[in-house]
Amino acid sequence: MTAGVAMEPTELEELMEARAEAAHEREVGDATRPTAQDLAASPTRIDVEGLDLFYGDHHALKDVNIKIRDKQITSFIGPSGCGKSTLLRCFNRMNDGIKDCRIEGKIALDGQDILGDCDICRLRQRVGMVFQRPNPFPMSIYDNVAYGPRGMGVRDRAVLDELVEDSLRRAALWD
Ligand SMILES: Nc1ncnc2c1ncn2[C@@H]1O[C@H](COP(=O)(O)OP(=O)(O)O)[C@@H](O)[C@H]1O
Ligand SMILES: [Mg+2]
């Protein structure tokens, strides 16, 4: 050891702990934590009311009521299989493709119902998802990136080329 001042292990531990606490306080101290008033003042973007979801006979979501607020981070925390992903998938209608999946109740995005008749392409433009693992379609990278704009009617090759390159550059994947 070349340290100028020798320290007992317990002293060192205490010092490390105090530093970690100070760093934690700087990052997530009360000043940055939203109060109950801040939360109530933040407009509701996604409003879930009395949501029930069934996979066949399996009642996976039971009477879920939650307001997701603008510019707040909302986390779903719970044991594996409790329904976190199922609820998330509801927000851009990804359960639609699951056979025997049935949904009851209400979900509104900015006050507009998203469970009834709604333009799913438009909904998915507004409600994106980032998955744990990337899940590209079995086609080229170009076609994967161009899938969205093509779905919205963009056909011009030059426009698509630019969109694809720009998207890949912005995601630091171009190189
Ligand atoms: N596609 C599916 N078909 C049938 N049951 C499913 C399907 N996806 C999830 N489930 C069931 O719904 C429940 C909730 O699952 P899930 O939403 O994946 O939980 P979590 O994301 O919290 O781990 C589990 O009992 C799971 O087995
Ligand atoms: Mg999950």
PDB file of N, CA and C in Angstrom, residues 98-153:
ATOM      1  N   ILE A  98     -52.641 -12.019 -30.050  1.00  0.00           N
ATOM      2  CA  ILE A  98     -52.619 -13.252 -29.245  1.00  0.00           C
ATOM      3  C   ILE A  98     -54.004 -13.898 -29.265  1.00  0.00           C
ATOM      4  N   LYS A  99     -54.000 -15.121 -29.729  1.00  0.00           N
ATOM      5  CA  LYS A  99     -55.259 -15.845 -29.878  1.00  0.00           C
ATOM      6  C   LYS A  99     -55.912 -16.019 -28.498  1.00  0.00           C
ATOM      7  N   ASP A 100     -57.227 -15.882 -28.442  1.00  0.00           N
ATOM      8  CA  ASP A 100     -57.992 -16.072 -27.205  1.00  0.00           C
ATOM      9  C   ASP A 100     -57.709 -15.025 -26.130  1.00  0.00           C
ATOM     10  N   CYS A 101     -57.064 -13.923 -26.514  1.00  0.00           N
ATOM     11  CA  CYS A 101     -56.846 -12.871 -25.529  1.00  0.00           C
ATOM     12  C   CYS A 101     -58.040 -11.915 -25.579  1.00  0.00           C
ATOM     13  N   ARG A 102     -58.637 -11.662 -24.408  1.00  0.00           N
ATOM     14  CA  ARG A 102     -59.843 -10.818 -24.351  1.00  0.00           C
ATOM     15  C   ARG A 102     -59.623  -9.723 -23.304  1.00  0.00           C
ATOM     16  N   ILE A 103     -60.034  -8.504 -23.676  1.00  0.00           N
ATOM     17  CA  ILE A 103     -59.809  -7.368 -22.772  1.00  0.00           C
ATOM     18  C   ILE A 103     -61.133  -6.684 -22.449  1.00  0.00           C
ATOM     19  N   GLU A 104     -61.342  -6.364 -21.177  1.00  0.00           N
ATOM     20  CA  GLU A 104     -62.519  -5.581 -20.770  1.00  0.00           C
ATOM     21  C   GLU A 104     -62.044  -4.381 -19.970  1.00  0.00           C
ATOM     22  N   GLY A 105     -62.805  -3.309 -20.043  1.00  0.00           N
ATOM     23  CA  GLY A 105     -62.429  -2.098 -19.305  1.00  0.00           C
ATOM     24  C   GLY A 105     -62.038  -0.994 -20.267  1.00  0.00           C
ATOM     25  N   LYS A 106     -61.356   0.016 -19.714  1.00  0.00           N
ATOM     26  CA  LYS A 106     -61.051   1.202 -20.529  1.00  0.00           C
ATOM     27  C   LYS A 106     -59.580   1.561 -20.453  1.00  0.00           C
ATOM     28  N   ILE A 107     -59.028   1.939 -21.621  1.00  0.00           N
ATOM     29  CA  ILE A 107     -57.713   2.604 -21.630  1.00  0.00           C
ATOM     30  C   ILE A 107     -57.831   3.802 -22.570  1.00  0.00           C
ATOM     31  N   ALA A 108     -57.471   4.956 -22.040  1.00  0.00           N
ATOM     32  CA  ALA A 108     -57.482   6.161 -22.882  1.00  0.00           C
ATOM     33  C   ALA A 108     -56.075   6.723 -22.963  1.00  0.00           C
ATOM     34  N   LEU A 109     -55.700   7.183 -24.168  1.00  0.00           N
ATOM     35  CA  LEU A 109     -54.435   7.903 -24.351  1.00  0.00           C
ATOM     36  C   LEU A 109     -54.814   9.339 -24.664  1.00  0.00           C
ATOM     37  N   ASP A 110     -54.367  10.266 -23.837  1.00  0.00           N
ATOM     38  CA  ASP A 110     -54.748  11.677 -23.971  1.00  0.00           C
ATOM     39  C   ASP A 110     -56.261  11.820 -24.152  1.00  0.00           C
ATOM     40  N   GLY A 111     -56.995  11.063 -23.361  1.00  0.00           N
ATOM     41  CA  GLY A 111     -58.448  11.187 -23.348  1.00  0.00           C
ATOM     42  C   GLY A 111     -59.177  10.402 -24.419  1.00  0.00           C
ATOM     43  N   GLN A 112     -58.423   9.754 -25.322  1.00  0.00           N
ATOM     44  CA  GLN A 112     -59.093   9.026 -26.408  1.00  0.00           C
ATOM     45  C   GLN A 112     -58.954   7.522 -26.227  1.00  0.00           C
ATOM     46  N   ASP A 113     -60.097   6.854 -26.345  1.00  0.00           N
ATOM     47  CA  ASP A 113     -60.142   5.408 -26.190  1.00  0.00           C
ATOM     48  C   ASP A 113     -59.180   4.717 -27.171  1.00  0.00           C
ATOM     49  N   ILE A 114     -58.398   3.766 -26.666  1.00  0.00           N
ATOM     50  CA  ILE A 114     -57.499   3.042 -27.587  1.00  0.00           C
ATOM     51  C   ILE A 114     -57.868   1.557 -27.714  1.00  0.00           C
ATOM     52  N   LEU A 115     -58.915   1.142 -27.007  1.00  0.00           N
ATOM     53  CA  LEU A 115     -59.262  -0.285 -27.083  1.00  0.00           C
ATOM     54  C   LEU A 115     -60.307  -0.576 -28.157  1.00  0.00           C
ATOM     55  N   GLY A 116     -61.119   0.429 -28.473  1.00  0.00           N
ATOM     56  CA  GLY A 116     -62.147   0.224 -29.500  1.00  0.00           C
ATOM     57  C   GLY A 116     -61.551   0.393 -30.884  1.00  0.00           C
ATOM     58  N   ASP A 117     -62.343   1.007 -31.772  1.00  0.00           N
ATOM     59  CA  ASP A 117     -61.866   1.287 -33.117  1.00  0.00           C
ATOM     60  C   ASP A 117     -60.804   2.365 -33.044  1.00  0.00           C
ATOM     61  N   CYS A 118     -59.579   2.022 -33.359  1.00  0.00           N
ATOM     62  CA  CYS A 118     -58.570   3.082 -33.419  1.00  0.00           C
ATOM     63  C   CYS A 118     -57.520   2.682 -34.438  1.00  0.00           C
ATOM     64  N   ASP A 119     -56.838   3.679 -35.004  1.00  0.00           N
ATOM     65  CA  ASP A 119     -55.816   3.425 -36.024  1.00  0.00           C
ATOM     66  C   ASP A 119     -54.563   2.908 -35.308  1.00  0.00           C
ATOM     67  N   ILE A 120     -54.320   1.617 -35.438  1.00  0.00           N
ATOM     68  CA  ILE A 120     -53.252   0.997 -34.651  1.00  0.00           C
ATOM     69  C   ILE A 120     -51.871   1.489 -35.082  1.00  0.00           C
ATOM     70  N   CYS A 121     -51.720   1.780 -36.388  1.00  0.00           N
ATOM     71  CA  CYS A 121     -50.437   2.332 -36.858  1.00  0.00           C
ATOM     72  C   CYS A 121     -50.144   3.651 -36.158  1.00  0.00           C
ATOM     73  N   ARG A 122     -51.159   4.506 -36.127  1.00  0.00           N
ATOM     74  CA  ARG A 122     -50.997   5.821 -35.475  1.00  0.00           C
ATOM     75  C   ARG A 122     -50.711   5.632 -33.984  1.00  0.00           C
ATOM     76  N   LEU A 123     -51.454   4.713 -33.358  1.00  0.00           N
ATOM     77  CA  LEU A 123     -51.254   4.465 -31.926  1.00  0.00           C
ATOM     78  C   LEU A 123     -49.799   4.060 -31.679  1.00  0.00           C
ATOM     79  N   ARG A 124     -49.286   3.167 -32.537  1.00  0.00           N
ATOM     80  CA  ARG A 124     -47.923   2.660 -32.319  1.00  0.00           C
ATOM     81  C   ARG A 124     -46.857   3.684 -32.678  1.00  0.00           C
ATOM     82  N   GLN A 125     -47.244   4.709 -33.462  1.00  0.00           N
ATOM     83  CA  GLN A 125     -46.309   5.823 -33.666  1.00  0.00           C
ATOM     84  C   GLN A 125     -46.138   6.590 -32.363  1.00  0.00           C
ATOM     85  N   ARG A 126     -47.208   6.598 -31.565  1.00  0.00           N
ATOM     86  CA  ARG A 126     -47.184   7.411 -30.347  1.00  0.00           C
ATOM     87  C   ARG A 126     -46.744   6.619 -29.122  1.00  0.00           C
ATOM     88  N   VAL A 127     -47.023   5.317 -29.120  1.00  0.00           N
ATOM     89  CA  VAL A 127     -46.652   4.489 -27.976  1.00  0.00           C
ATOM     90  C   VAL A 127     -45.619   3.468 -28.440  1.00  0.00           C
ATOM     91  N   GLY A 128     -44.354   3.763 -28.173  1.00  0.00           N
ATOM     92  CA  GLY A 128     -43.282   2.862 -28.598  1.00  0.00           C
ATOM     93  C   GLY A 128     -42.900   1.917 -27.475  1.00  0.00           C
ATOM     94  N   MET A 129     -42.156   0.900 -27.815  1.00  0.00           N
ATOM     95  CA  MET A 129     -41.674  -0.038 -26.799  1.00  0.00           C
ATOM     96  C   MET A 129     -40.212  -0.351 -27.077  1.00  0.00           C
ATOM     97  N   VAL A 130     -39.449  -0.457 -26.017  1.00  0.00           N
ATOM     98  CA  VAL A 130     -38.069  -0.918 -26.144  1.00  0.00           C
ATOM     99  C   VAL A 130     -37.993  -2.232 -25.387  1.00  0.00           C
ATOM    100  N   PHE A 131     -37.661  -3.295 -26.095  1.00  0.00           N
ATOM    101  CA  PHE A 131     -37.692  -4.615 -25.476  1.00  0.00           C
ATOM    102  C   PHE A 131     -36.330  -4.988 -24.907  1.00  0.00           C
ATOM    103  N   GLN A 132     -36.360  -5.969 -24.006  1.00  0.00           N
ATOM    104  CA  GLN A 132     -35.131  -6.449 -23.396  1.00  0.00           C
ATOM    105  C   GLN A 132     -34.167  -6.930 -24.480  1.00  0.00           C
ATOM    106  N   ARG A 133     -34.705  -7.677 -25.436  1.00  0.00           N
ATOM    107  CA  ARG A 133     -33.881  -8.194 -26.536  1.00  0.00           C
ATOM    108  C   ARG A 133     -34.420  -7.650 -27.842  1.00  0.00           C
ATOM    109  N   PRO A 134     -33.504  -7.288 -28.768  1.00  0.00           N
ATOM    110  CA  PRO A 134     -34.002  -6.817 -30.063  1.00  0.00           C
ATOM    111  C   PRO A 134     -34.717  -7.959 -30.794  1.00  0.00           C
ATOM    112  N   ASN A 135     -35.745  -7.613 -31.509  1.00  0.00           N
ATOM    113  CA  ASN A 135     -36.567  -8.627 -32.170  1.00  0.00           C
ATOM    114  C   ASN A 135     -36.798  -8.266 -33.623  1.00  0.00           C
ATOM    115  N   PRO A 136     -35.727  -8.235 -34.442  1.00  0.00           N
ATOM    116  CA  PRO A 136     -35.943  -7.813 -35.832  1.00  0.00           C
ATOM    117  C   PRO A 136     -36.795  -8.827 -36.600  1.00  0.00           C
ATOM    118  N   PHE A 137     -37.520  -8.320 -37.593  1.00  0.00           N
ATOM    119  CA  PHE A 137     -38.255  -9.228 -38.476  1.00  0.00           C
ATOM    120  C   PHE A 137     -37.224  -9.942 -39.351  1.00  0.00           C
ATOM    121  N   PRO A 138     -37.557 -11.138 -39.852  1.00  0.00           N
ATOM    122  CA  PRO A 138     -36.583 -11.873 -40.667  1.00  0.00           C
ATOM    123  C   PRO A 138     -36.460 -11.271 -42.066  1.00  0.00           C
ATOM    124  N   MET A 139     -35.837 -10.120 -42.126  1.00  0.00           N
ATOM    125  CA  MET A 139     -35.580  -9.423 -43.402  1.00  0.00           C
ATOM    126  C   MET A 139     -34.355  -8.535 -43.156  1.00  0.00           C
ATOM    127  N   SER A 140     -33.927  -7.803 -44.186  1.00  0.00           N
ATOM    128  CA  SER A 140     -32.695  -7.025 -44.031  1.00  0.00           C
ATOM    129  C   SER A 140     -32.863  -5.918 -42.980  1.00  0.00           C
ATOM    130  N   ILE A 141     -31.708  -5.391 -42.524  1.00  0.00           N
ATOM    131  CA  ILE A 141     -31.750  -4.274 -41.564  1.00  0.00           C
ATOM    132  C   ILE A 141     -32.496  -3.102 -42.211  1.00  0.00           C
ATOM    133  N   TYR A 142     -32.162  -2.853 -43.491  1.00  0.00           N
ATOM    134  CA  TYR A 142     -32.826  -1.764 -44.217  1.00  0.00           C
ATOM    135  C   TYR A 142     -34.347  -1.931 -44.155  1.00  0.00           C
ATOM    136  N   ASP A 143     -34.806  -3.128 -44.501  1.00  0.00           N
ATOM    137  CA  ASP A 143     -36.260  -3.349 -44.537  1.00  0.00           C
ATOM    138  C   ASP A 143     -36.892  -3.278 -43.151  1.00  0.00           C
ATOM    139  N   ASN A 144     -36.139  -3.690 -42.120  1.00  0.00           N
ATOM    140  CA  ASN A 144     -36.649  -3.555 -40.757  1.00  0.00           C
ATOM    141  C   ASN A 144     -36.859  -2.094 -40.392  1.00  0.00           C
ATOM    142  N   VAL A 145     -35.854  -1.255 -40.726  1.00  0.00           N
ATOM    143  CA  VAL A 145     -35.962   0.160 -40.357  1.00  0.00           C
ATOM    144  C   VAL A 145     -37.025   0.850 -41.213  1.00  0.00           C
ATOM    145  N   ALA A 146     -37.110   0.425 -42.487  1.00  0.00           N
ATOM    146  CA  ALA A 146     -38.062   1.068 -43.411  1.00  0.00           C
ATOM    147  C   ALA A 146     -39.497   0.566 -43.199  1.00  0.00           C
ATOM    148  N   TYR A 147     -39.659  -0.464 -42.365  1.00  0.00           N
ATOM    149  CA  TYR A 147     -40.974  -1.079 -42.188  1.00  0.00           C
ATOM    150  C   TYR A 147     -42.030  -0.061 -41.715  1.00  0.00           C
ATOM    151  N   GLY A 148     -41.624   0.749 -40.719  1.00  0.00           N
ATOM    152  CA  GLY A 148     -42.552   1.743 -40.162  1.00  0.00           C
ATOM    153  C   GLY A 148     -42.990   2.763 -41.201  1.00  0.00           C
ATOM    154  N   PRO A 149     -42.003   3.502 -41.806  1.00  0.00           N
ATOM    155  CA  PRO A 149     -42.404   4.502 -42.813  1.00  0.00           C
ATOM    156  C   PRO A 149     -43.140   3.888 -44.013  1.00  0.00           C
ATOM    157  N   ARG A 150     -42.731   2.693 -44.428  1.00  0.00           N
ATOM    158  CA  ARG A 150     -43.462   2.050 -45.540  1.00  0.00           C
ATOM    159  C   ARG A 150     -44.911   1.797 -45.135  1.00  0.00           C
ATOM    160  N   GLY A 151     -45.085   1.369 -43.886  1.00  0.00           N
ATOM    161  CA  GLY A 151     -46.445   1.130 -43.383  1.00  0.00           C
ATOM    162  C   GLY A 151     -47.288   2.396 -43.409  1.00  0.00           C
ATOM    163  N   MET A 152     -46.599   3.553 -43.327  1.00  0.00           N
ATOM    164  CA  MET A 152     -47.311   4.830 -43.361  1.00  0.00           C
ATOM    165  C   MET A 152     -47.383   5.378 -44.786  1.00  0.00           C
ATOM    166  N   GLY A 153     -46.990   4.578 -45.775  1.00  0.00           N
ATOM    167  CA  GLY A 153     -47.189   4.970 -47.174  1.00  0.00           C
ATOM    168  C   GLY A 153     -45.991   5.598 -47.861  1.00  0.00           C
TER     169      GLY A 153
END
